[in-house]
Structure formats: structure tokens, C-alpha cells
Coordinates of C-alpha atoms and ligand atoms in Angstrom, one line a residue:
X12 CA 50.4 123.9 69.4
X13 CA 49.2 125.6 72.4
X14 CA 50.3 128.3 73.8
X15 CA 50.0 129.8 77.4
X16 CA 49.0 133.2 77.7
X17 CA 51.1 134.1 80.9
X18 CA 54.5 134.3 80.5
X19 CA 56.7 132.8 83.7
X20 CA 56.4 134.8 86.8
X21 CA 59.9 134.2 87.9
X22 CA 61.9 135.7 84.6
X23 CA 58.7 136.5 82.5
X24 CA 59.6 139.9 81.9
X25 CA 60.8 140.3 78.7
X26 CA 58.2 137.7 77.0
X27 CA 55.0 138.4 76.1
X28 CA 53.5 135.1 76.1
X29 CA 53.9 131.8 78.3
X30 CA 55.6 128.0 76.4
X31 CA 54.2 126.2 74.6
X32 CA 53.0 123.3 76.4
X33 CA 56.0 121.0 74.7
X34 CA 58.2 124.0 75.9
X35 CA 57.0 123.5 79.6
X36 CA 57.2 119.5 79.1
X37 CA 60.9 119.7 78.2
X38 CA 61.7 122.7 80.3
X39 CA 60.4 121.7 83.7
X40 CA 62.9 119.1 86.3
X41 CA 60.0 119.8 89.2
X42 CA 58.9 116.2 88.4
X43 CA 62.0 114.8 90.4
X44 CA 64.1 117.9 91.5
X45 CA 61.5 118.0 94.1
X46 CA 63.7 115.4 95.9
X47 CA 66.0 118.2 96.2
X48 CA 63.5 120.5 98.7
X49 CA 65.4 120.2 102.1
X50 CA 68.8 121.4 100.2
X51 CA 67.2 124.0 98.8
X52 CA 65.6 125.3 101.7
X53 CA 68.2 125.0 103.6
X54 CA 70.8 127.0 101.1
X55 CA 68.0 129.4 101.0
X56 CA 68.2 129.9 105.0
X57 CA 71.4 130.2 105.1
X58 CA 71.9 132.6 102.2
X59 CA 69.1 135.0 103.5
X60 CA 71.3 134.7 107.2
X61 CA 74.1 136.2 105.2
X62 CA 72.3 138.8 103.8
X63 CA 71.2 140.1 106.7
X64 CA 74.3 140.2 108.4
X65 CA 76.5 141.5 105.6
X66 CA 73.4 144.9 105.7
X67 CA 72.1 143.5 102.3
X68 CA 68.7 142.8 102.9
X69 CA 67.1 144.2 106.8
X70 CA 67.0 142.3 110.0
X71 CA 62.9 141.8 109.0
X72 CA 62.7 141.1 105.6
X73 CA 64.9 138.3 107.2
X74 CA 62.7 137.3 109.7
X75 CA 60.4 136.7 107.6
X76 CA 61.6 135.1 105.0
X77 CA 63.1 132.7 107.4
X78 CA 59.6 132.0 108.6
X79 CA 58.3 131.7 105.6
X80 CA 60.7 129.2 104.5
X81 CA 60.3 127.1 107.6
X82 CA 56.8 127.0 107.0
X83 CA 56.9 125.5 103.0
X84 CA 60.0 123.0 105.0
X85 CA 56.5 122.3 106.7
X86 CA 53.8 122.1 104.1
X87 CA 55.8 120.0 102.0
X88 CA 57.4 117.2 104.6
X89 CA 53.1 117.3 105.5
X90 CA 52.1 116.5 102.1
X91 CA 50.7 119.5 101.9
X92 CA 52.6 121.7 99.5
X93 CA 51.3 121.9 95.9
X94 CA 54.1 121.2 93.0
X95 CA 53.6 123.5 90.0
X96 CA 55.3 122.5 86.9
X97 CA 54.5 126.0 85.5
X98 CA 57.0 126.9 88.1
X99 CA 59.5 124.7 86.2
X100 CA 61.7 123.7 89.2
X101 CA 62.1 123.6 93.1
X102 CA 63.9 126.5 93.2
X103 CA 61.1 128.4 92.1
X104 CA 58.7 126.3 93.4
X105 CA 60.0 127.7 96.9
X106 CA 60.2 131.2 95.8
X107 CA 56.8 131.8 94.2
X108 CA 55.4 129.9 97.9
X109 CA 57.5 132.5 99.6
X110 CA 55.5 135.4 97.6
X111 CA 52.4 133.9 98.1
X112 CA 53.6 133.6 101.7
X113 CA 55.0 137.4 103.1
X114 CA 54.8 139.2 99.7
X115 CA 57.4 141.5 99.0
X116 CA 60.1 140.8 101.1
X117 CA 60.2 137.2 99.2
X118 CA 61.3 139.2 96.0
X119 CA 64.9 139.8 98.0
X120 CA 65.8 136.3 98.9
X121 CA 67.3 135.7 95.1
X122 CA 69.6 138.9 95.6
X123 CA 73.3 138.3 94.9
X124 CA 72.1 134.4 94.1
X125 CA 71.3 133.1 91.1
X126 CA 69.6 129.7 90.1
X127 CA 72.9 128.5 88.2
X128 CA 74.6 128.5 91.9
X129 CA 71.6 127.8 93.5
X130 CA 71.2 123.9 92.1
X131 CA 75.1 123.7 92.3
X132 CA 74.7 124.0 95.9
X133 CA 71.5 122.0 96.5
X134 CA 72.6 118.8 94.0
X135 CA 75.9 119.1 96.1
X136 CA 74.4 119.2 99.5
X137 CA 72.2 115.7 98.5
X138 CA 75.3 113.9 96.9
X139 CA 77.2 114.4 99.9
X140 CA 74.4 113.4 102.6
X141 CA 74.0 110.2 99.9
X142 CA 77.6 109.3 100.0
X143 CA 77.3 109.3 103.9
X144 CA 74.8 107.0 103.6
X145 CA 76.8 104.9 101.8
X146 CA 79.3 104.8 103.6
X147 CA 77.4 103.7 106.2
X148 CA 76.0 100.6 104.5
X149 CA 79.5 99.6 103.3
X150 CA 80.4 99.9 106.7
X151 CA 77.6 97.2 107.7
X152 CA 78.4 94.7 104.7
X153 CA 82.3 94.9 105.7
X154 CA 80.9 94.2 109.1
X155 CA 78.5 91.0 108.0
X156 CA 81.7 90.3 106.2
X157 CA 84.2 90.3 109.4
X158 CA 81.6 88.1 111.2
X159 CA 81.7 85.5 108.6
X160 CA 85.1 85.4 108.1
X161 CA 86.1 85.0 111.6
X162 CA 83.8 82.0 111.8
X163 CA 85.0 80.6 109.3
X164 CA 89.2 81.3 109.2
X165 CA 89.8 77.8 109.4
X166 CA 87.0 76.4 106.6
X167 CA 89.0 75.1 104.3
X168 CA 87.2 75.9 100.7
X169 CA 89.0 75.7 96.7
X170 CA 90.4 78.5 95.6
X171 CA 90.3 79.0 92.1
X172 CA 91.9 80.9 89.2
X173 CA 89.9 80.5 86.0
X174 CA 87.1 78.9 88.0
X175 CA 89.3 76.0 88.0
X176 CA 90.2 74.6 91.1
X177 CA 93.9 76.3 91.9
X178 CA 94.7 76.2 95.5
X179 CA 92.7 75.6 98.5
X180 CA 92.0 78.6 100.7
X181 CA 89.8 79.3 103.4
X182 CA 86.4 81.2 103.5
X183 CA 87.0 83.5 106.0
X184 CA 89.9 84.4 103.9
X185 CA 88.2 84.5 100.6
X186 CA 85.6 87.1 102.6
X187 CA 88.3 89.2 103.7
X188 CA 89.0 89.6 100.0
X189 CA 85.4 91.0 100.1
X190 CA 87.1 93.1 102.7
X191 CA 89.5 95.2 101.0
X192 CA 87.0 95.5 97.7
X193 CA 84.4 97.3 99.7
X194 CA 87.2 99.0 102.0
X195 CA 88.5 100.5 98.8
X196 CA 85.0 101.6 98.3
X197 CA 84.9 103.1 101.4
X198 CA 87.9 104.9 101.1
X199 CA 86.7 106.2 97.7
X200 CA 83.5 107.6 99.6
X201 CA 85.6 109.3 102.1
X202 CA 88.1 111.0 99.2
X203 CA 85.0 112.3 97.3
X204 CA 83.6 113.8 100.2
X205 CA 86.4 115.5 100.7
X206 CA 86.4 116.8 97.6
X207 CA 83.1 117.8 97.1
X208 CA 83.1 119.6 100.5
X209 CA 83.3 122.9 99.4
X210 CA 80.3 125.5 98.9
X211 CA 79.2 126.8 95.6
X212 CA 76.6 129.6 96.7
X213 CA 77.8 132.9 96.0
X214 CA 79.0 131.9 92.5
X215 CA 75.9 133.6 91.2
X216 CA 74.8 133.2 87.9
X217 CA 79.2 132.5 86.6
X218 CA 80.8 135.5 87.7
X219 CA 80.3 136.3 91.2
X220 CA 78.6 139.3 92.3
X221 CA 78.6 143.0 93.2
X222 CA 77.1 142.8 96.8
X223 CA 79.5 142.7 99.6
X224 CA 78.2 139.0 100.5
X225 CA 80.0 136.4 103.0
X226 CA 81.0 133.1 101.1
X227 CA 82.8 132.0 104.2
X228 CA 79.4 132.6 105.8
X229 CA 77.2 130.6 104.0
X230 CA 79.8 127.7 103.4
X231 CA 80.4 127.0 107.0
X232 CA 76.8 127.4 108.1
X233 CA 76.2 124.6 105.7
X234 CA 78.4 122.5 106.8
X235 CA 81.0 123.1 104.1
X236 CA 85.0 123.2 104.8
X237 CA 85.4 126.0 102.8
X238 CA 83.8 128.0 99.7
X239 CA 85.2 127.2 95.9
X240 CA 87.6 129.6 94.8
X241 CA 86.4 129.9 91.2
X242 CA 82.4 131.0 90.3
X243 CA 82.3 129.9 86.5
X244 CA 84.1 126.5 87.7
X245 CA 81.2 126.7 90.8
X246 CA 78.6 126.7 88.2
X247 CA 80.0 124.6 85.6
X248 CA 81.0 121.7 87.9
X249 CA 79.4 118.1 88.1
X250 CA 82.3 116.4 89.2
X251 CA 80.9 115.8 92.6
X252 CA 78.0 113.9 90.7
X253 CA 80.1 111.8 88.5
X254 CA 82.6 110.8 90.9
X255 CA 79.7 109.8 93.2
X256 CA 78.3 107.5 90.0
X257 CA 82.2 106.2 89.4
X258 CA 82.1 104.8 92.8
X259 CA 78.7 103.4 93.0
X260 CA 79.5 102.1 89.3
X261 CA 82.9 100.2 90.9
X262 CA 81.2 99.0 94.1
X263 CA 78.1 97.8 92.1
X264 CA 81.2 95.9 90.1
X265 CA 82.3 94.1 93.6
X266 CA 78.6 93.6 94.2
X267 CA 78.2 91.7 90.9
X268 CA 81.4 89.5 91.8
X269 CA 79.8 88.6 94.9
X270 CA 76.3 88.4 93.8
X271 CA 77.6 85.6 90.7
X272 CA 79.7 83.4 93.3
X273 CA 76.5 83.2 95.2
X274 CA 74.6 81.9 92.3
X275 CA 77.0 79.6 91.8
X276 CA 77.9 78.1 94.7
X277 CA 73.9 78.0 96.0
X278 CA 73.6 75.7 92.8
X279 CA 73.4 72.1 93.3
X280 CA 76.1 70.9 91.7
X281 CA 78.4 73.8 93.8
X282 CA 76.4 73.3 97.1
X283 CA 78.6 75.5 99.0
X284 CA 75.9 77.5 101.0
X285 CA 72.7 77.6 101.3
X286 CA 71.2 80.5 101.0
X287 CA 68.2 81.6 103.8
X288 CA 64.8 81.6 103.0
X289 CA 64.2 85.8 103.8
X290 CA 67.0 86.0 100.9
X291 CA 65.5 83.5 98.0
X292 CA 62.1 82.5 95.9
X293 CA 60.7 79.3 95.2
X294 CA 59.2 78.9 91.2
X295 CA 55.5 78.8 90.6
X296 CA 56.1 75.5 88.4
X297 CA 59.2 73.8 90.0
X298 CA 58.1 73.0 93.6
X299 CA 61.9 72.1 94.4
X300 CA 63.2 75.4 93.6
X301 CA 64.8 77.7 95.5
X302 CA 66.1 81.1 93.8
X303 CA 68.5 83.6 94.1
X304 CA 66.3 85.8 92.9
X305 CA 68.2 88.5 95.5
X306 CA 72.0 87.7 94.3
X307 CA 70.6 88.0 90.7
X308 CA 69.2 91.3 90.8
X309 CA 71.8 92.9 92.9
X310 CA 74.3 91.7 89.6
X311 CA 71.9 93.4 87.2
X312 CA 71.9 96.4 89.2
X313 CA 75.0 97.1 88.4
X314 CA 73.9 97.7 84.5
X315 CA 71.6 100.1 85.3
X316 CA 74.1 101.6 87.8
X317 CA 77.2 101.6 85.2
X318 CA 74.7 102.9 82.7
X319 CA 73.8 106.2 84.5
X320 CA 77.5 106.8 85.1
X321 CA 78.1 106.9 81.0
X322 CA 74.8 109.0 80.7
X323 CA 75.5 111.6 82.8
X324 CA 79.5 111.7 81.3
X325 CA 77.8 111.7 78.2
X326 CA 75.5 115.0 79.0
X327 CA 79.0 116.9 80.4
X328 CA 81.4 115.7 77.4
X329 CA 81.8 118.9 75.8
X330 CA 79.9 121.2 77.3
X331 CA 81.3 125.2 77.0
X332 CA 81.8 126.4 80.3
X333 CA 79.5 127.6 82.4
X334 CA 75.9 126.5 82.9
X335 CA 73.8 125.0 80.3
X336 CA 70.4 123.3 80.7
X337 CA 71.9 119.9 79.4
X338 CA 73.2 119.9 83.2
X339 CA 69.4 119.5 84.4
X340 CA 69.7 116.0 83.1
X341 CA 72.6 115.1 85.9
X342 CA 69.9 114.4 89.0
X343 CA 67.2 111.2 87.6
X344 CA 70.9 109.5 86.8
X345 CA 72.0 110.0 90.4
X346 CA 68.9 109.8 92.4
X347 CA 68.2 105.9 90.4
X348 CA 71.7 105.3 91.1
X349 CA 71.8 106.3 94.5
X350 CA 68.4 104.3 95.3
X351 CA 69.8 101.1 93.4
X352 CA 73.2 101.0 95.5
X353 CA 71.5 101.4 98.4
X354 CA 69.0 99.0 98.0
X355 CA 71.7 96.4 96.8
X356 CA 74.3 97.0 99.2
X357 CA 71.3 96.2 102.3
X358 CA 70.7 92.9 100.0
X359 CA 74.2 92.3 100.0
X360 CA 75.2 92.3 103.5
X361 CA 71.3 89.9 104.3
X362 CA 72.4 87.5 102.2
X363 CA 76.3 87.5 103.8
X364 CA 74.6 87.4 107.3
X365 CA 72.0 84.9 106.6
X366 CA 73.7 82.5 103.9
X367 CA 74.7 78.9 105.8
X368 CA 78.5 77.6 105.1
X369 CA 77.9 74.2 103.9
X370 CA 82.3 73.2 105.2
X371 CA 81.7 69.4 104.1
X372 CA 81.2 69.9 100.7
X373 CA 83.8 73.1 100.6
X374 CA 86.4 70.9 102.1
X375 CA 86.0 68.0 99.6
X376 CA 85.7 70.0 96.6
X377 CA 89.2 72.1 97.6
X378 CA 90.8 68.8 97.6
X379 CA 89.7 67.6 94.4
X380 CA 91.1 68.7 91.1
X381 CA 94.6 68.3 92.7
X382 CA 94.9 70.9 94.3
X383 CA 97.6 70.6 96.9
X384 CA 99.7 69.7 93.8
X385 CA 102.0 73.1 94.4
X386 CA 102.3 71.6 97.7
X387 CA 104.0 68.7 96.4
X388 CA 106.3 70.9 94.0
X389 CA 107.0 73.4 97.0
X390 CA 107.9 70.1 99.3
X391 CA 110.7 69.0 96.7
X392 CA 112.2 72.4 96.2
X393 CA 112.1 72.3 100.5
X394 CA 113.5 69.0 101.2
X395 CA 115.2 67.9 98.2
X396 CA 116.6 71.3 97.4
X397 CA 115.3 70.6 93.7
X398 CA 115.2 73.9 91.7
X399 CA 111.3 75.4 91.6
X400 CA 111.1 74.5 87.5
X401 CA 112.4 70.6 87.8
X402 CA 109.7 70.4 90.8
X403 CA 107.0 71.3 88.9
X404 CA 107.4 68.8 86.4
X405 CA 108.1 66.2 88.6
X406 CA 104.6 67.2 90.0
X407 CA 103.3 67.3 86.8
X408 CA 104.5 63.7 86.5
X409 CA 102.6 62.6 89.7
X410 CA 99.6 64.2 88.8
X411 CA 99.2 62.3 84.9
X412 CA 99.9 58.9 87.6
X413 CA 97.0 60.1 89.6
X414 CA 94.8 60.8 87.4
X415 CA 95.5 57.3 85.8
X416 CA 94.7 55.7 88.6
X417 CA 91.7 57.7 88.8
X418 CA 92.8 58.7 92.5
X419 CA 94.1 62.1 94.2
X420 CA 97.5 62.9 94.9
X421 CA 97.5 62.0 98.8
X422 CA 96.1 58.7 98.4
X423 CA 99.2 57.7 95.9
X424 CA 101.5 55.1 97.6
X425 CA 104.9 55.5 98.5
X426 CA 105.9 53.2 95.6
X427 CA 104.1 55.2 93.1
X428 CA 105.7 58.5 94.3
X429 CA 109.3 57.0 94.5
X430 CA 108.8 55.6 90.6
X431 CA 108.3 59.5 89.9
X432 CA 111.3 61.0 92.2
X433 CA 113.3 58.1 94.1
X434 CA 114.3 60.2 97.2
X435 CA 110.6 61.2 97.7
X436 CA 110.0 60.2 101.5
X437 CA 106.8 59.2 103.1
X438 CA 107.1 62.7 105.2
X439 CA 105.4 64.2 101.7
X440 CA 102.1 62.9 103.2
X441 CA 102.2 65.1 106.2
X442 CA 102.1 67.8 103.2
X443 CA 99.2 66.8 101.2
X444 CA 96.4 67.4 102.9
X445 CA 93.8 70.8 102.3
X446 CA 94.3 71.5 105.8
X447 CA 98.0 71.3 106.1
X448 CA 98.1 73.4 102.7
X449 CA 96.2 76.5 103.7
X450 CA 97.9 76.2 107.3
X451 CA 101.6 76.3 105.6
X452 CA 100.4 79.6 103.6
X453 CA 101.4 81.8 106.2
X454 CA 103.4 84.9 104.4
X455 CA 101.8 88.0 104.7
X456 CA 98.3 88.5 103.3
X457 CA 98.1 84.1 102.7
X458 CA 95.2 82.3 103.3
X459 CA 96.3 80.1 107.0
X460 CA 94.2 80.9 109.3
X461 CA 96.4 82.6 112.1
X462 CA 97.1 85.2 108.8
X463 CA 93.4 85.7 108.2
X464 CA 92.8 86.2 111.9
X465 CA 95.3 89.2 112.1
X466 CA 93.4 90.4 108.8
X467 CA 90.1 90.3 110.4
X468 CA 92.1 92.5 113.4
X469 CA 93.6 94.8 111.3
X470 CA 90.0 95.8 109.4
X471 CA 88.1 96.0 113.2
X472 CA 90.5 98.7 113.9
X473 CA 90.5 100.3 110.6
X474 CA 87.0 100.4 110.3
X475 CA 86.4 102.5 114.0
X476 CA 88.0 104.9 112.1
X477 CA 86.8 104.8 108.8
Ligands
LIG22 N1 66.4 123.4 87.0 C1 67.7 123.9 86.7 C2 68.7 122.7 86.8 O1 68.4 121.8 87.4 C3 68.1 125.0 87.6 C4 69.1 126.0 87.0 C5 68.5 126.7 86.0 N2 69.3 127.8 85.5 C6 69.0 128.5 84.4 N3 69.9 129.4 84.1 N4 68.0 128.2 83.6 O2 69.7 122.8 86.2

């Protein structure tokens, strides 16, 4: 095995030769902790700020380091920084540049800091920009979704249970259920940010440090509420990074509710909607084909999403407190999480925007399969003061003589109602139809359309805040 002869020039002191090259393999996160370089330069800015003002480090070693790190900020957004994975991560990526930078005075900008608080910070920083971004393209699928629904309050479409036609509904009201999933999601974001919004640096390496440093300081200067009141919790802690992969892992769950009910009802046999070109693929053998290839993917997303979740609570269960290297595995989990939300939750709220309502074959699918049959029970308990239990099997009743007669329940006769229940009266027929349904469902939350109208208001105003 080979064997370099330099050992690290960032804690090489006490070893007298470099890793082996499997050592550096294993060892080195610069491969994708690079992602982290703004948070890191940032967290170094602000930490060298601090020293200066607390006396620490002088008013010029500060200026220069400053400058210096501004100038990597530079080389790297340019393309034009050179990764080392020698240098094992971007922490010391950053550093060694320093040094090569202004010399000496880089070899102060790790006092009172130490790497173990140093990647706390910077993962932190990046998972809370991320789940601002997220909140943001929830915020535009619930929008797509508010559109849609109030175009459509009054479409009349089945509602099922079982994916057997139960009740009808209407679209708009079956998208404000989309509503309050991904509203939940949102709130989720906002509770984690929260959360997460306080400022590891200063933790050092577990247990604090000697020099007379300014936590407050550093935590508001980047953007923080507050510092964390324990170091070895500050260093230990990946909460913030599981609790951004629960919620991705629970709105990539809504996603794959959504993404299968367009699947289905874009097949022919459904025909629901239609789902626009920009959003599907035609097959390279079956010219007739039209995919959703979009709908698909975002459902299988949710796999890899779920999956990344369970690793990285898999890494943390039973780790002693406080830093081990197992906890350089968190980030690839959350950076191809973070990548595959995003990317479904733009596909998401296309194909809401895009898709076309097809209402003619909603409406006479929700009246087949019976489906104003609780109608009918609902009208005897109403008008013939019939206890809810005896109604329904009357109903039950009618609907064996419809389906005997191979017809639906409104297009019965008179007659054939009256030799099931002999004070039903022809006013039953006013009660029948989809639309007259959905319109009677008008309790708080239902699906009439005046009570999906006032949903849709309530989540415009609810969402300038959120
Ligand atoms: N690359 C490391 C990580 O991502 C940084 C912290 C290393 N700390 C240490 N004591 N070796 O976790």
C-alpha cells in the first residue's frame, strides 16, 4: 500500500508520515463538502470579526484575513480555485488557501474554533438557506393549486374511498385537499427553521473555549436568533439535518399521492385530464403514446428521498456524544435529498398548472357506481324522519333494483322507488343528481362549492403570511 511521505499540513504534527492512499480515499468529504464553500466562508468572516473585536487576534491580521477570504469567495465562484483532496475537506481547503494567500496571520483564524463546530455551523447555515427554498416552491405548488381549484369549485368529479367510487365531490375541492397536505409541509419548514436557528460556532472542538470570544457576536452576524446553550450538544447535533430529510421524506409522500392520481386519471380508461405536452413523453414504438413519464418519477423520488432519511438516522443511532467522523456521512444524504425535492416539487406544480380538466368525463364517472346513493339514505332520514340505520337499507334495497335493471338510481321510476319505501315522493329526484349532491354538502370543510370557495379564501390569506 502506498504511503505518502508528508504527513497533513493542517494537524500533521505528531505523525511522521502522510495516509495511505485508502486512508486519504476514505478520509476526505472535499469531493462534495465543497458545496458547503459560501457557509464556510462566511462563518470564517464572521468568526475572525469577533476575534478582532473581543482583542483576540489584531485589527490587521483581521484585515487580512478578511481579504484573503474574500478573495478564495472569488477564485472559487470563478472556477478558479483548485480542490485538494490531500487537504481532506473545505474547511481546510480554505485555510491552507489563506496561508498560501497572507502567510502567517492565516494560522490565527482557527483560534478558539475548531473543525467539530466549524462543519456544525456551515451544514447548519446550508440546511436552513435549503429549507427557505423550499418553502418557497411549496408556496408556488399551493399557488398552482389555488388557481385550479378555484376554476374548478363547481366541477363536479367521484370521490372515492378504496378507489371505489364513494361520493361525488368537486375538483377544486379535491385540490384544496392538496392544499392543507403541502400547507402542513409548509408549516413543518417554518417549525424547523425555527429550530435550527440557533448558532453553533464557538462550541469549539466539545467543550467551549478559554478565549474571551463573543457567541452572541458571531450568531447574530450570521443571521442566527441566538447561540446554542450547550457545546458538546453544538457538536454532537444533526437534528437540524434529519428533521430537514423527515419533511422532505413526508412531502415527497404527498408528492407520490399526487404524482399516482395523475397516472391514473391521464390513463385512458380514467380520462380525467390530459396532461400537457411540456409535462409528458411519447414511446419510441407506440406512436399513440403519451407518458407520464414526469408524474412517474416525481413518485419514485420519493424512494430515494425516504431512503436518505433512514441512512442518515442510521449513521446517528448510537453514536457517543460528541463528534465522530460517522457524522461526515450526513451531507451526500441531504444535498441528493435536497436536489430531488426541489426538482420534484417544480415538476409538481408544471403539471398542476398545465394539466387540462377533462369535466365531461369527471361528471359522468361521479355519477356512476351509485354514488348519490347516501343522498337517497340522507333524503329519508330528512323527510320521512326514518332513523339513519333503517335508511340505509332501504337504500341498499334500491340500489340491488338498480342494478337489476342495469340503470342508476335517478333514472328509477316513481313506481319502482315506492315498491321499496311507499311514502317515497317524487321530490327524491330533486336529490339525486351529482350536482345537487356536492351542493347539499355544505358543513364546514364539505365539498359544495360556496364551502370550497371560502377554503380557497382562507389559504390566499394564510399563505401572505406563511
Ligand atoms: N469533514 C469533517 C466533517 O464533515 C469536518 C469535521 C472534522 N472534525 C474532526 N475532528 N476530524 O464532519
Amino acid at each position: 500500500m502506498t504511503t505518502e511521505k508528508s504527513s497533513n499540513q493542517m494537524w500533521g504534527g505528531r505523525f511522521a508520515s502522510g495516509p495511505s492512499a485508502i486512508m486519504e480515499e476514505i478520509n476526505a468529504s472535499i469531493g462534495y463538502d465543497r458545496k458547503l464553500y459560501a457557509q464556510d466562508i462566511a462563518g470564517s468572516l464572521a468568526h475572525a470579526a469577533m476575534l478582532a473585536k473581543t482583542g483576540i487576534i489584531s485589527a490587521d491580521d483581521h484585515k487580512q484575513i478578511s481579504d484573503g477570504l474574500n478573495t478564495i469567495l472569488a477564485e472559487i465562484e470563478n472556477g478558479k480555485f483548485t480542490f485538494s483532496r490531500k487537504l481532506e475537506d473545505i474547511h481546510m481547503n480554505v485555510e491552507a488557501r489563506l496561508a498560501d494567500l497572507i502567510g502567517a496571520p492565516a494560522g490565527r483564524l482557527h483560534t478558539a474554533r475548531s473543525r467539530n463546530d466549524q462543519v456544525a455551523l456551515d451544514f447548519r447555515l446550508w440546511v436552513k438557506n435549503e429549507l427557505e427554498k423550499t418553502a418557497v416552491s411549496l408556496k408556488v405548488l399551493i399557488e398552482a393549486f389555488l388557481i385550479r381549484a378555484e376554476e374548478h369549485a363547481a366541477t363536479v368529479m367521484p370521490g372515492f374511498t378504496h378507489l371505489q367510487t364513494a361520493q361525488p365531490v368537486t375538483f377544486g375541492h379535491h385540490c384544496m385537499a392538496y392544499v392543507e397536505m403541502f400547507g402542513r409541509d409548509l408549516s413543518r419548514v417554518r417549525d424547523a427553521i425555527e429550530r435550527m436557528n440557533e448558532s453553533p460556532l464557538g462550541a469549539a472542538a466539545l467543550a467551549g473555549t478559554g478565549f474571551p470570544i463573543d457567541r452572541h457576536m458571531t450568531a447574530e452576524a450570521l443571521g442566527f436568533r441566538e447561540p446554542t446553550r450547550n457545546s458538546i450538544d453544538s457538536v454532537s447535533d444533526r437534528d437540524y439535518a434529519l428533521e430537514f430529510l423527515s419533511i422532505a421524506s413526508i412531502c415527497a409522500t404527498h408528492l407520490s399521492r399526487l404524482a399516482e392520481e395523475i397516472v391514473i386519471w391521464s390513463t385512458s380508461q380514467f380520462n380525467f385530464i390530459c396532461l400537457s405536452d411540456a409535462f409528458s413523453t411519447g414511446s419510441s414504438i407506440m406512436p399513440q403514446k403519451k407518458n407520464p413519464d414526469a408524474a412517474e418519477l416525481v413518485r419514485a423520488k420519493t424512494g430515494r428521498i425516504t431512503g436518505s432519511l433512514v441512512g442518515l438516522l442510521m449513521v446517528m443511532k448510537g453514536l457517543p456524544l460528541a463528534y465522530s467522523k460517522d457524522m461526515q456521512e450526513d451531507k451526500e444524504a441531504v444535498f441528493d435529498a435536497a436536489e430531488s425535492i426541489e426538482l420534484a416539487l417544480a415538476a409538481m406544480s408544471g403539471m398542476v398548472s398545465d394539466l387540462t380538466v377533462i369535466e365531461a368525463s369527471m361528471k359522468k364517472a361521479a355519477g356512476s357506481g351509485y354514488s348519490t346513493a347516501t343522498d337517497l339514505a340522507d333524503w329519508l332520514v330528512r323527510a320521512l324522519g326514518m332513523p339513519f340505520r333503517e335508511a340505509h337499507h332501504v337504500t341498499g334495497r334500491a340500489v340491488a333494483l338498480a342494478e337489476s335493471k342495469k340503470t342508476d338510481l335517478s333514472s328509477l321510476t316513481l313506481e319502482d322507488m315506492q315498491s321499496i319505501h311507499p311514502q317515497i315522493t317524487d321530490a327524491i329526484f330533486g336529490f339525486l343528481t351529482v350536482d345537487k349532491s356536492v351542493e347539499s354538502r355544505q358543513s364546514f370543510g364539505g365539498t359544495a362549492p360556496q364551502e370550497v370557495r371560502s377554503q380557497i379564501k382562507y389559504w390566499k390569506n394564510r399563505l401572505i403570511k406563511a
